[in-house]
mmCIF file of C-alpha atoms in Angstrom:
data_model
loop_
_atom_site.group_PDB
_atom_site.id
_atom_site.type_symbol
_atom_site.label_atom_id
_atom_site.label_comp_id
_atom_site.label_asym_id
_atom_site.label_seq_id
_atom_site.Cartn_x
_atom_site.Cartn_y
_atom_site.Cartn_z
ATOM 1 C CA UNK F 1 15.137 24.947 -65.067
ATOM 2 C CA UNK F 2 13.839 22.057 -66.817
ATOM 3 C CA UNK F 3 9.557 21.150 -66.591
ATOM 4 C CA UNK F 4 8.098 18.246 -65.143
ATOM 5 C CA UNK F 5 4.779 16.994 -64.954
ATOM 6 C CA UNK F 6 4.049 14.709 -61.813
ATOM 7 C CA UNK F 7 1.357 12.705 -61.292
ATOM 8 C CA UNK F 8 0.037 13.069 -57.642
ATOM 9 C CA UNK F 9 -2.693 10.762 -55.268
ATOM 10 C CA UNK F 10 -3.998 12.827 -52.129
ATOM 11 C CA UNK F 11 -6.883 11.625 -49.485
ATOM 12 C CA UNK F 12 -9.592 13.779 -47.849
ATOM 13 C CA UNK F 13 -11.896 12.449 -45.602
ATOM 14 C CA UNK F 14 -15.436 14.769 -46.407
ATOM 15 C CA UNK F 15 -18.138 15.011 -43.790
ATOM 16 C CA UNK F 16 -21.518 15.812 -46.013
ATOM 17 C CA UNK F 17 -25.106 15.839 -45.435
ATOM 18 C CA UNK F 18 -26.908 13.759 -48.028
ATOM 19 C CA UNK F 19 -30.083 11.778 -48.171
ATOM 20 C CA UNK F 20 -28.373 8.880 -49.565
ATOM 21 C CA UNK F 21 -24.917 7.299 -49.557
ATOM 22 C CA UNK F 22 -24.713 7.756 -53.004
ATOM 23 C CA UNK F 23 -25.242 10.894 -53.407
ATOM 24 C CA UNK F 24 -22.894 12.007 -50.749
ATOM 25 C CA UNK F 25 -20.043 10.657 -53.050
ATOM 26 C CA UNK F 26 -21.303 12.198 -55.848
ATOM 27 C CA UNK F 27 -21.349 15.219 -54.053
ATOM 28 C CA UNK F 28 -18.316 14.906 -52.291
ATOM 29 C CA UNK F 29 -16.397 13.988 -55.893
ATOM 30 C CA UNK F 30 -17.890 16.831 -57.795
ATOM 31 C CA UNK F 31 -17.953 19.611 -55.054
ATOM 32 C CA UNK F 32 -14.435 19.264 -53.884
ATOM 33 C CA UNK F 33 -11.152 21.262 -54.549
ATOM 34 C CA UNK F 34 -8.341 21.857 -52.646
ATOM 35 C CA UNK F 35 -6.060 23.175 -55.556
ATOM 36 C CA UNK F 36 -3.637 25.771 -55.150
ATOM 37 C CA UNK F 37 0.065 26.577 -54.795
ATOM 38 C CA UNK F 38 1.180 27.310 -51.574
ATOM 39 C CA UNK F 39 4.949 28.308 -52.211
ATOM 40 C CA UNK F 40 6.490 31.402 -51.312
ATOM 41 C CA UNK F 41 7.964 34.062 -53.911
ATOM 42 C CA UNK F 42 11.316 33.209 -52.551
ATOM 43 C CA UNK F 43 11.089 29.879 -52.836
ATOM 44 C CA UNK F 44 9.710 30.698 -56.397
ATOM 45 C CA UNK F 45 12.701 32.781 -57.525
ATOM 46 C CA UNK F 46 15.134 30.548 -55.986
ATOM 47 C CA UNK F 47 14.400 26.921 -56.504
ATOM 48 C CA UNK F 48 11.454 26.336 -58.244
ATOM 49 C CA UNK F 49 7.918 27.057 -60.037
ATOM 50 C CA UNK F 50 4.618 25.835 -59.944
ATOM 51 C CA UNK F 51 3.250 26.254 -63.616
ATOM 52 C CA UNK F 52 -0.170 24.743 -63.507
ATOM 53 C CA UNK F 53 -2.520 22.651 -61.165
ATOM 54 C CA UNK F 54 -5.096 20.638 -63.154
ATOM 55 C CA UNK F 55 -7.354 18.165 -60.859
ATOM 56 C CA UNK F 56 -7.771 14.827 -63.080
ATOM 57 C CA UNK F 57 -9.178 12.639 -60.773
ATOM 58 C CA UNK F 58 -11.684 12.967 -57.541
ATOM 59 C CA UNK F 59 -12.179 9.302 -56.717
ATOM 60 C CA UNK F 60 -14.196 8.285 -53.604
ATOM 61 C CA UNK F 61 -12.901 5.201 -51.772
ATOM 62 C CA UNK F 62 -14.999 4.320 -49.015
ATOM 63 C CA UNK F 63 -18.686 6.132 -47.916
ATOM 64 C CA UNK F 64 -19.539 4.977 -44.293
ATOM 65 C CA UNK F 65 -22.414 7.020 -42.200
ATOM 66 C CA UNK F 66 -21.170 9.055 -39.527
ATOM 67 C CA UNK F 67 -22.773 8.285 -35.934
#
């Protein structure tokens, strides 16, 4: 099999407790991770594999207060 690298955006929407707005996104970029590989070993054996995860880029977009 041949190795690609592939560049990927993904949205969360974060509900934190913060004194300020801008420290919730701080918090909410810096305490964050939902990195893993979720495939199964057949799926791993058969078609393809997952080498490496590496989170580049947490951005916050929008910071509103919840109600």
């Amino acid at each position: 099999m041949k190795t690609y690298e592939v560049l990927l955006t993904k949205s969360y929407i974060v509900t934190i407790k913060a004194d300020n707005k801008d420290l919730a996104k701080e918090f909410a970029q810096l305490y964050t991770s939902d990195i893993s590989d979720i495939s199964y070993l057949k799926e791993k054996e058969e078609y393809f594999e997952i080498e490496d995860i590496d989170c580049k880029i947490n951005e916050v977009f929008e910071v509103i207060e919840a109600q």
